[in-house]
XYZ file of C-alpha atoms in Angstrom:
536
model
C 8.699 31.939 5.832
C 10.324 28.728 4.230
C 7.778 28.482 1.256
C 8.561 24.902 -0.856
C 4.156 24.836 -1.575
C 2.522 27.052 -3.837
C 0.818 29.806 -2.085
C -2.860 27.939 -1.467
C -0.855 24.963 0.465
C 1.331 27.601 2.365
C -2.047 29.342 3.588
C -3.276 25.685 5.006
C 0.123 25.076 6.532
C -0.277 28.225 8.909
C -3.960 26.527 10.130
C -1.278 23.480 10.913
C 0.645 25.164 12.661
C -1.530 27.271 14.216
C -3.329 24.198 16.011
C -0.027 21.998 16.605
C 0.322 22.808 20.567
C -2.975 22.069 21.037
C -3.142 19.128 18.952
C -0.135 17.530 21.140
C -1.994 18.120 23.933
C -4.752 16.117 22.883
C -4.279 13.331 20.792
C -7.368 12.342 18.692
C -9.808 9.009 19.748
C -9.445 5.740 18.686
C -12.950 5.060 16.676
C -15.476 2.234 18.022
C -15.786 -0.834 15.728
C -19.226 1.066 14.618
C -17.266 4.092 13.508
C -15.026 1.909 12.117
C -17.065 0.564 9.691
C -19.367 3.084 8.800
C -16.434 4.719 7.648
C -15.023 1.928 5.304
C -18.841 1.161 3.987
C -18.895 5.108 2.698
C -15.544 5.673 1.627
C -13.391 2.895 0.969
C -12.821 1.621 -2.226
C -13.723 -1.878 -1.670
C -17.114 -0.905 -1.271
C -17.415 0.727 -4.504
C -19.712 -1.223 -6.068
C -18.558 0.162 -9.031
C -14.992 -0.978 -9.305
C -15.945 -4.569 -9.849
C -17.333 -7.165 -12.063
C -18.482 -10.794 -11.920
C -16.247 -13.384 -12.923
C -17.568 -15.534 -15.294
C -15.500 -18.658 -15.048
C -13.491 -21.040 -13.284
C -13.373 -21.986 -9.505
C -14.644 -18.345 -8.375
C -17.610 -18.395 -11.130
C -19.693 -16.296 -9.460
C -18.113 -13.895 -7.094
C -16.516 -10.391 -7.377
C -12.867 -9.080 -8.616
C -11.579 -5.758 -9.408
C -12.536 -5.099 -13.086
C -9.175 -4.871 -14.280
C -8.174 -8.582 -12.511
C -11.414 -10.014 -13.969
C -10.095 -8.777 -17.437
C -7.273 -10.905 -16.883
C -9.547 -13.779 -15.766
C -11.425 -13.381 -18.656
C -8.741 -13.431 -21.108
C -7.372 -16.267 -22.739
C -3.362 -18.008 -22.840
C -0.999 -16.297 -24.665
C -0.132 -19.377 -25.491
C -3.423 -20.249 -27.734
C -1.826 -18.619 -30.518
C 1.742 -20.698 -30.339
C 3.132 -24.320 -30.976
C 5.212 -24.995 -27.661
C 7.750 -28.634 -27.728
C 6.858 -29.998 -24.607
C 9.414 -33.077 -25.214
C 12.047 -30.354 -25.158
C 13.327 -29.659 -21.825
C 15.074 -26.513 -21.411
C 15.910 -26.877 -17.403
C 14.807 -29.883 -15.064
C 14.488 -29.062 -11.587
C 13.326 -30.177 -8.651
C 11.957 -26.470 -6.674
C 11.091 -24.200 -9.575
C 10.247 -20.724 -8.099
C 8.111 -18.328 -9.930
C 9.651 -14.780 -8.333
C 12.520 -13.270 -7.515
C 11.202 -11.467 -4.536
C 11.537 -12.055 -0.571
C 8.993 -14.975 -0.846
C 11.011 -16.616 -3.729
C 14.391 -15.734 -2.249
C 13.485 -17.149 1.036
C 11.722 -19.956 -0.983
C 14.951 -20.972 -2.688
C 17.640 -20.571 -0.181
C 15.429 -22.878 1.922
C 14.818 -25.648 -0.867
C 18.417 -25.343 -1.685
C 19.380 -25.911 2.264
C 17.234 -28.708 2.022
C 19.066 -30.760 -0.785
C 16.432 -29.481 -3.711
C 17.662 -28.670 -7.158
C 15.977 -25.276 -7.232
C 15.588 -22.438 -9.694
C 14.619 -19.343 -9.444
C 13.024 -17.372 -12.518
C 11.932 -13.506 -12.375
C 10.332 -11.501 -15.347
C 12.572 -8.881 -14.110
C 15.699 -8.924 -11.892
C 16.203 -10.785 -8.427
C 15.307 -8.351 -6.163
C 12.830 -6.275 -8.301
C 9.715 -6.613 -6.439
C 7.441 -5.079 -3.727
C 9.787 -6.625 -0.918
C 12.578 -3.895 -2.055
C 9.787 -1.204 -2.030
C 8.503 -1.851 1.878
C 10.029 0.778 4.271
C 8.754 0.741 7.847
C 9.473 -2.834 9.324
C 8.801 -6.316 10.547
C 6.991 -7.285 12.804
C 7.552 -10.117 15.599
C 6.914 -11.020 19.251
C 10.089 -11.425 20.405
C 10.169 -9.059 23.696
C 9.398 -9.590 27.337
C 6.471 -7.850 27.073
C 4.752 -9.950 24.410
C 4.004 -12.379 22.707
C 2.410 -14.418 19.819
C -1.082 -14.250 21.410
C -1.874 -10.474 20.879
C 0.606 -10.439 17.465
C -2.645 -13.022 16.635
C -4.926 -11.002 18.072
C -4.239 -7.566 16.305
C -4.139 -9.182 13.115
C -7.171 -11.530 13.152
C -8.860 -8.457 14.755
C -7.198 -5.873 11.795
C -7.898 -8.467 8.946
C -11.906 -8.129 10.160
C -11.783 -11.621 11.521
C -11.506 -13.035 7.689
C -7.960 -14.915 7.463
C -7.386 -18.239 7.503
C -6.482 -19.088 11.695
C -3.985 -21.584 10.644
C -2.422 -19.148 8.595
C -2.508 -16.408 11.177
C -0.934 -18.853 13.394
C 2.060 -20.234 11.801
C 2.464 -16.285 10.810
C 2.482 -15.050 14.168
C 4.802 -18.313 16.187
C 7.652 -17.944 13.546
C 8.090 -14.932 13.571
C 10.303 -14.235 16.510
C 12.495 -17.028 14.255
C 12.392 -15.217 11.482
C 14.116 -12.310 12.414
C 16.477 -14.604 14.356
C 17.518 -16.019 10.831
C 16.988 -12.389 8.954
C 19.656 -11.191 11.942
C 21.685 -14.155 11.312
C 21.841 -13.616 7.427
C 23.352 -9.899 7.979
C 20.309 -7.948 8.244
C 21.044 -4.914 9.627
C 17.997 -4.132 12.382
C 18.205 -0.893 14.309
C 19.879 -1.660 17.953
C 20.139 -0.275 21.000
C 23.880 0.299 22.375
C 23.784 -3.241 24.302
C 22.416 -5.054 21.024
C 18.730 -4.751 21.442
C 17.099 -4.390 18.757
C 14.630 -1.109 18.364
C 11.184 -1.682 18.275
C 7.944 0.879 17.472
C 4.414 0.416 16.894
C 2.319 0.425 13.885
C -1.390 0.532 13.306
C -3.347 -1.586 14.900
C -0.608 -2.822 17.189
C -1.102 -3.506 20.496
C 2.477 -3.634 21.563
C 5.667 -2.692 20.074
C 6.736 -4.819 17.944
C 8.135 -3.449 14.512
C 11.549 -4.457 13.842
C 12.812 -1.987 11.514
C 15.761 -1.021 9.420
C 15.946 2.512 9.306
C 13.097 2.951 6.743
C 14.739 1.442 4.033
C 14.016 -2.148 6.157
C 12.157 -4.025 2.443
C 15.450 -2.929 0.489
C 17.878 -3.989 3.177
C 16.093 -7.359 3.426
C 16.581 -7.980 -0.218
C 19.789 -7.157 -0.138
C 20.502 -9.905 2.460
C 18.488 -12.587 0.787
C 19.551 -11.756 -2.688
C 23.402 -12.051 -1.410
C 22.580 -15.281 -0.029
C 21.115 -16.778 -2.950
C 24.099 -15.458 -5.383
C 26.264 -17.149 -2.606
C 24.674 -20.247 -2.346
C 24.991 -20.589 -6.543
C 21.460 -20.502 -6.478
C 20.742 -20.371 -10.940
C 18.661 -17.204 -11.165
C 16.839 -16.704 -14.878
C 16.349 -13.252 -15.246
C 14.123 -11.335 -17.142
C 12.249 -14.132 -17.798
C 8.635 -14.628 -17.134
C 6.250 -17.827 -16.437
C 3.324 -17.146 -18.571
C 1.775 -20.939 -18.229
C 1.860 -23.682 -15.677
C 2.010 -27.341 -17.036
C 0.514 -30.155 -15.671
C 0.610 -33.479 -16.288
C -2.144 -36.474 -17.085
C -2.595 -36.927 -13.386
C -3.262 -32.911 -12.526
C 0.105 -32.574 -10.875
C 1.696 -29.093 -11.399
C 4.630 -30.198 -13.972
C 6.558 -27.097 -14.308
C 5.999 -23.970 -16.489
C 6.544 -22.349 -20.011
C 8.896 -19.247 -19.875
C 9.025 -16.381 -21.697
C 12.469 -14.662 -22.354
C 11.170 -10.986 -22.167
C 13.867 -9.319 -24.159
C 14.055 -11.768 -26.921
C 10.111 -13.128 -27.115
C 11.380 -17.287 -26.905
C 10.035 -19.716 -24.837
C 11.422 -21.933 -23.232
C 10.268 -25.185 -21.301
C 10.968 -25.875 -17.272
C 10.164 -29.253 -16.036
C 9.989 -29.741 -12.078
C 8.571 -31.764 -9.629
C 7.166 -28.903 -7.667
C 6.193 -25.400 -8.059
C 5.598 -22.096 -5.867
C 4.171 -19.220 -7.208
C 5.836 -15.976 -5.062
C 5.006 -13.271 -8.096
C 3.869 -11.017 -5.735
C 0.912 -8.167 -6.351
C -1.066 -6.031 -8.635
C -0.246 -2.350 -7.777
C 0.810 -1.641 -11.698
C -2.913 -2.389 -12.492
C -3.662 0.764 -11.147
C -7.755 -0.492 -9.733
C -9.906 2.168 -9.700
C -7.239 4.592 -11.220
C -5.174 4.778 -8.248
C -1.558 5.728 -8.129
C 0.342 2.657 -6.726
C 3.839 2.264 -4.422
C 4.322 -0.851 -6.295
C 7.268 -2.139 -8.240
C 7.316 -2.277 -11.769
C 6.108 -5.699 -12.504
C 3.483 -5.763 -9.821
C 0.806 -7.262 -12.461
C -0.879 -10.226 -10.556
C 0.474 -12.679 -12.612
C 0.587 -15.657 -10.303
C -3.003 -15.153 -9.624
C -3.743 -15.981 -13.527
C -1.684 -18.255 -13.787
C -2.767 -20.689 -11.055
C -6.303 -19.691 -11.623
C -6.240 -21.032 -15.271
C -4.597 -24.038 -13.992
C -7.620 -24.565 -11.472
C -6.516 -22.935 -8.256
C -9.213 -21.151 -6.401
C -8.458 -17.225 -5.329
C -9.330 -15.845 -1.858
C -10.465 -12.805 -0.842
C -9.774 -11.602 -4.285
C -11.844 -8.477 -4.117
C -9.930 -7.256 -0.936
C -7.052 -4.139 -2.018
C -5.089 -2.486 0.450
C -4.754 1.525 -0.286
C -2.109 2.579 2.210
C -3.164 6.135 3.667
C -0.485 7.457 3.170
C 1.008 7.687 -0.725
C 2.478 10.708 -1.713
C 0.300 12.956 -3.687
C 3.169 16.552 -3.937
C 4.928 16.682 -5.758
C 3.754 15.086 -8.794
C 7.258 13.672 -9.941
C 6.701 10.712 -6.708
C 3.202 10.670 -6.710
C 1.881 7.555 -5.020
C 5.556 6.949 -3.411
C 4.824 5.096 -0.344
C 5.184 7.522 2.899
C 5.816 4.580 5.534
C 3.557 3.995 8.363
C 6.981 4.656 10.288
C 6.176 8.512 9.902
C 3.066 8.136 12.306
C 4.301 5.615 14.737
C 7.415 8.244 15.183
C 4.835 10.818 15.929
C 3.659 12.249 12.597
C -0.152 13.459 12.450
C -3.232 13.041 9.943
C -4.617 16.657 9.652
C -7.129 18.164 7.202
C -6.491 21.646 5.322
C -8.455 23.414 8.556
C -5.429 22.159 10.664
C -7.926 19.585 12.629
C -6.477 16.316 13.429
C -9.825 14.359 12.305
C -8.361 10.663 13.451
C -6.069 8.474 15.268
C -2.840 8.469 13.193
C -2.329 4.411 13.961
C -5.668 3.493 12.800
C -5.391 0.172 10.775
C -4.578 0.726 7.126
C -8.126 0.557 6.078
C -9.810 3.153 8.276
C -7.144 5.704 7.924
C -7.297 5.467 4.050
C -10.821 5.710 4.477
C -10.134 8.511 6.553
C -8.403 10.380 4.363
C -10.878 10.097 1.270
C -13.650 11.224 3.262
C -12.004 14.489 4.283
C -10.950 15.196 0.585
C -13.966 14.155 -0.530
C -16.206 16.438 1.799
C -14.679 19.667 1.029
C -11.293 19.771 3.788
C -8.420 18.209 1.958
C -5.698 20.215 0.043
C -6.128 21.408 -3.501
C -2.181 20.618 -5.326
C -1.731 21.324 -9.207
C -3.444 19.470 -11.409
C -6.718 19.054 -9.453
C -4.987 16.010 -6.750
C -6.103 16.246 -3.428
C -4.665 15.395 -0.032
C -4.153 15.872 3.893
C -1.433 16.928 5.341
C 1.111 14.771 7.424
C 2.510 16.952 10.111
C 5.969 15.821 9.800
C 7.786 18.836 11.587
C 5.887 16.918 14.923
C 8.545 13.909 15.230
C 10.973 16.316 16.028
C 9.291 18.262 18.640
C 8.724 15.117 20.376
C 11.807 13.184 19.954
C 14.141 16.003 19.683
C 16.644 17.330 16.723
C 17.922 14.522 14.033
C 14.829 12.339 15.132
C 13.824 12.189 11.410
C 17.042 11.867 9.181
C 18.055 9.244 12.509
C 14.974 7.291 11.708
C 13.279 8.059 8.466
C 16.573 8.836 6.315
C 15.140 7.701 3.133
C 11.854 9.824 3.333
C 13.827 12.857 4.612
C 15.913 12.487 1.301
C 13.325 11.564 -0.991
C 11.546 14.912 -0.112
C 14.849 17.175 0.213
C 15.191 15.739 -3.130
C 12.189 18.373 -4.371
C 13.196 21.072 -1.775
C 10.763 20.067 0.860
C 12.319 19.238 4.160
C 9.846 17.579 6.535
C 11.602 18.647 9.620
C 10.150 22.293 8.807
C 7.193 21.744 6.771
C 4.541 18.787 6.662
C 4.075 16.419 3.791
C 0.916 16.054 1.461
C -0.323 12.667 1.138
C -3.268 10.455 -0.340
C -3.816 6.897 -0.439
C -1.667 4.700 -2.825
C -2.567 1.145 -4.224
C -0.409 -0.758 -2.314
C -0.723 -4.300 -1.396
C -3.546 -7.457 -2.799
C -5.169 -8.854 0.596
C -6.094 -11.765 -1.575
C -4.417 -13.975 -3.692
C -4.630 -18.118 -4.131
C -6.070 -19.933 -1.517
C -3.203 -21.864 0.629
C -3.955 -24.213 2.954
C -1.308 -24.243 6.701
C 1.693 -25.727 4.702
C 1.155 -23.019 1.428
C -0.282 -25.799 -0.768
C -3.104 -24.701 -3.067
C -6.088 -26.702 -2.785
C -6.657 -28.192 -5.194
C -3.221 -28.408 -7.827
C -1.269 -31.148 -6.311
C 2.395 -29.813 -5.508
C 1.678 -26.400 -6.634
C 2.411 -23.891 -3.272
C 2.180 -20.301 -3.301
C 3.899 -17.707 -0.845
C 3.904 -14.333 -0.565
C 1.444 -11.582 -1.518
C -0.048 -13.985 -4.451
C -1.430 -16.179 -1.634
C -4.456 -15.317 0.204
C -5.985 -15.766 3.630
C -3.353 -14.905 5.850
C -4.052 -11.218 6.221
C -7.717 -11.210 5.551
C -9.022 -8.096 4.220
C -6.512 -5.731 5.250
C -2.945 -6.117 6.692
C -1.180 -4.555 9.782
C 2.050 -3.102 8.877
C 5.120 -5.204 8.975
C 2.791 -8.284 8.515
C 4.081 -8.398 4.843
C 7.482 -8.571 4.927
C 7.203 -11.098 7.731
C 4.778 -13.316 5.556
C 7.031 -13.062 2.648
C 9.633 -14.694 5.220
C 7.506 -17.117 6.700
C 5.555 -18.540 3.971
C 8.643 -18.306 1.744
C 10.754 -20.082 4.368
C 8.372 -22.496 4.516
C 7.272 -22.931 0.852
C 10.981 -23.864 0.549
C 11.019 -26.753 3.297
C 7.290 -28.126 1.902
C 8.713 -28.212 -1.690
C 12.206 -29.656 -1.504
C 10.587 -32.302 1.146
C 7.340 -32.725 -1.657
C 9.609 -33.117 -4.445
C 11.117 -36.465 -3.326
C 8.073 -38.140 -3.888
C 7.039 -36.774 -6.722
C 6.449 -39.036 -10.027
C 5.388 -36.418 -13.126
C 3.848 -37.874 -15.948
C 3.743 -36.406 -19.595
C 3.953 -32.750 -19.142
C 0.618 -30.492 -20.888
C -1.277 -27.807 -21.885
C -4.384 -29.350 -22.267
C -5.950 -26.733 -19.088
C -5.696 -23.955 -21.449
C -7.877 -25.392 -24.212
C -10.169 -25.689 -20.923
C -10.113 -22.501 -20.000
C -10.924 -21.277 -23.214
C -14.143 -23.383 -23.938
C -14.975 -22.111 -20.617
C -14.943 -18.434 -21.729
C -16.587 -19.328 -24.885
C -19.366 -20.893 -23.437
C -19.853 -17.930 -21.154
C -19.739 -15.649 -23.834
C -16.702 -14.040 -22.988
C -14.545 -12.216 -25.007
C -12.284 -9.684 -23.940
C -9.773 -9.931 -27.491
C -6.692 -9.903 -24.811
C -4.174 -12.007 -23.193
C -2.997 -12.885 -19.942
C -0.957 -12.889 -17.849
C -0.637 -9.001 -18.555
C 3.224 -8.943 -17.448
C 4.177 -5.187 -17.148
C 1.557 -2.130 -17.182
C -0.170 -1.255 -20.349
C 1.811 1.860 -20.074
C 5.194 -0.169 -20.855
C 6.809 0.672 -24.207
C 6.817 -2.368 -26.416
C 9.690 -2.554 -28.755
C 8.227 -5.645 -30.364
């Protein structure tokens, strides 16, 4: 017998196999909405009550956030400690965009098209963000047999009835445009011989409508986008981090102070408007949890438009995809795309029993998975990790030989990589931290409520996904709300008077914390994981 697993693992795998025919005979139950959320309220980590603190200050004063996001919260400017020249001006733009992701790419090609002076400036390179990481698709109502009513629908209804319905909207009608102008651009979407373009479910779907690129569809995005910026002369500061806004006397957003991450200068960026597209938090690891996020996934925008005096939304609400990698250890919390399951893949415990509905929303199945681990019928893997299997070796039964290296390339390589090959054997998995519901509240145009000319797009906004996102919802959002963000800014910036640029909000802040008795002896924005090596 093909043995990749220690022996333990093997000795489940025969259970698998030993219940597969009967398994796809039978296909496990969708849950009721009960089941549904007795599930989450036992075993999801939102609902740890644990895993969070009060924050103490600022426009939230009084609600919840993961402990390691209120230690942000609660720590002061980086800033405190320097003397910054405001009078000198190191760029003057009209657009300045605070990511190099799909949100800031989209952001800035937009603005650009739209007669802006915009600038784009990433802590890492353009390109190096969760947008790159996402595998399985986008979504968009754009066949006969849909449309943007139940794309609203399933994700009102998957977000728990929590987003924003003017976000959900604009979401849901544009995006049968945005893949029109992804396509456009040079994506390459999977098609049918006569040009169709392929289209699956995901959880929580009621129709198919995942527009996918292989499952490499995030990285062949951001290819696309980042081509188009290069092309379009787009300037690009690299490696470069915002680490303060600046406003002016009249509260307007006034640019930002950048740090130059390899040499430790600052520098000064004046600009009419501002959107913050810094995307998530994975590399804070809440709760301990591996993460499929990007390197400088630190929730950065959240800080800094929260110190500024922009309210956060839903900023308690994490996303732990079900399905992370858990064996072996060298990709552990590598993101296993939803893709797997809608292709056929199944959720089953070490006893070979397929406990749930493998499209589930996000939430449940993660939930899901946890319990069984956590009750005594999940995997034991070196090093004490648990998981469930992922009966891979099923997408081929059903869709016939070359099914998965056709469709799933990039997993069936990433796991070939370590001698496993799906196609035989299934996969272990366990959730991964892998996407911040929340973010900064955004009102139907991605203006924050209460900075004037300050948007945000992306993952750092909140609202439009509630408290937990459909599959495919992301890297549509990051094209939507980026498009857009573009358009608002580079139409905002023409009116746009700035006074004397500041940092006066800092000082703020501080008293703020002082007066609360809050001292947490770091800085923030955090920047990359406390993990990073620091030359300096």
């Amino acid at each position: 017998m093909y043995a990749p697993y220690p022996e333990n693992m093997m000795e489940s795998i025969k259970k698998v196999e030993a219940t597969r025919a009967e398994r796809m005979a039978t296909e496990p139950r969708r849950l009721t909405a009960d089941e549904k959320d007795a599930l989450l309220k036992e075993f999801h980590p939102d609902y740890n009550p644990d895993a969070f603190a009060e924050i103490k200050v600022g426009p939230n004063k009084g609600q919840k956030a993961p402990l390691e996001l209120a230690a942000m919260l609660h720590s002061t400017s980086r800033l405190m400690s320097e003397t910054i020249d405001l009078t000198k001006i190191d760029y003057d733009v009209d657009v300045l965009v605070i990511g190099g992701g799909g949100a800031g790419s989209s952001c800035a090609i937009e603005a650009h098209n739209a007669g802006a002076n915009v600038m784009i400036v990433t802590k890492l390179r353009i390109g190096d963000a969760n947008t790159m990481m996402a595998e399985g698709g986008i979504q968009a109502a754009d066949k006969e047999n849909d449309s943007p009513v139940p794309h609203y629908l399933d994700c009102f209804g998957g977000g728990h009835f929590a987003a924003k319905p003017e976000l959900v909207k604009r979401l849901v009608m544009e995006a049968p445009d945005a893949i029109k102008w992804l396509n456009e651009l040079g994506v390459e979407f999977d098609k049918e011989e006569d040009g169709r373009m392929v289209t699956t479910h995901g959880g929580g779907t009621s129709r198919k409508r995942m527009h996918a690129a292989k499952d490499y569809s995030g990285a062949e995005i951001m290819r696309t986008l980042r081509d188009e910026v290069l092309n379009l002369g787009i300037p690009v500061v690299e490696f470069t981090s915002a680490v303060e806004l600046l406003k002016d006397e009249k509260g307007q957003v006034a640019g930002a102070v950048l740090l130059n991450m390899e040499t430790g200068d600052y520098s000064v960026a004046k600009a009419k408007t501002v959107v913050i597209a810094t995307g998530g938090a994975g590399r804070m690891h809440y709760q301990g949890f591996p993460t499929s996020n990007h390197y400088g996934a630190t929730a950065d925008g959240l800080v800094l438009g929260y110190r500024a005096g922009a309210p956060l939304l839903y900023q308690d609400s994490i996303q732990y995809h079900p399905t992370g990698a858990v064996y072996p250890p060298q990709i552990m919390g590598a993101l296993v795309t939803e893709k797997v399951r809608s292709v056929g893949a199944q959720l089953v415990n070490k006893n070979g029993e397929a406990y749930i509905h493998p499209l589930e929303t996000r939430d449940v199945n993660a939930s899901g998975v946890i319990r069984e681990c956590q009750e005594g019928r999940g995997v034991e893997v070196p090093g004490g990790q648990q998981g469930v299997w992922l009966d891979t070796p099923m997408i081929e039964i059903l869709g016939g030989e070359g099914t998965i290296e056709k469709r799933i390339p990039a997993m069936f390589r990433m796991y070939m990589n370590y001698g496993i090959d799906m196609r035989k054997v299934p996969i272990l998995i366990y959730p991964t931290l892998h996407y911040q519901n929340g973010g900064l509240e955004i009102d139907g145009d991605g203006f924050t409520k209460t900075i004037p000319n300050l948007l945000v797009a992306g993952e750092a906004a909140g609202g439009i996904h509630g408290r937990n996102r459909l599959m495919g919802n992301s890297l549509l959002d990051v094209i939507v709300f980026g498009r857009n963000a573009g358009k608002k800014a580079a139409a905002k910036c023409k009116s746009v008077e700035l006074g004397e640029p500041n940092l006066n909000h800092i000082n703020t802040y501080a008293e703020e914390l002082k007066e609360a008795n809050v001292e947490t002896g770091n800085v923030s924005p955090l920047l990359l994981p406390k993990y990073a090596r620091h030359e300096r």
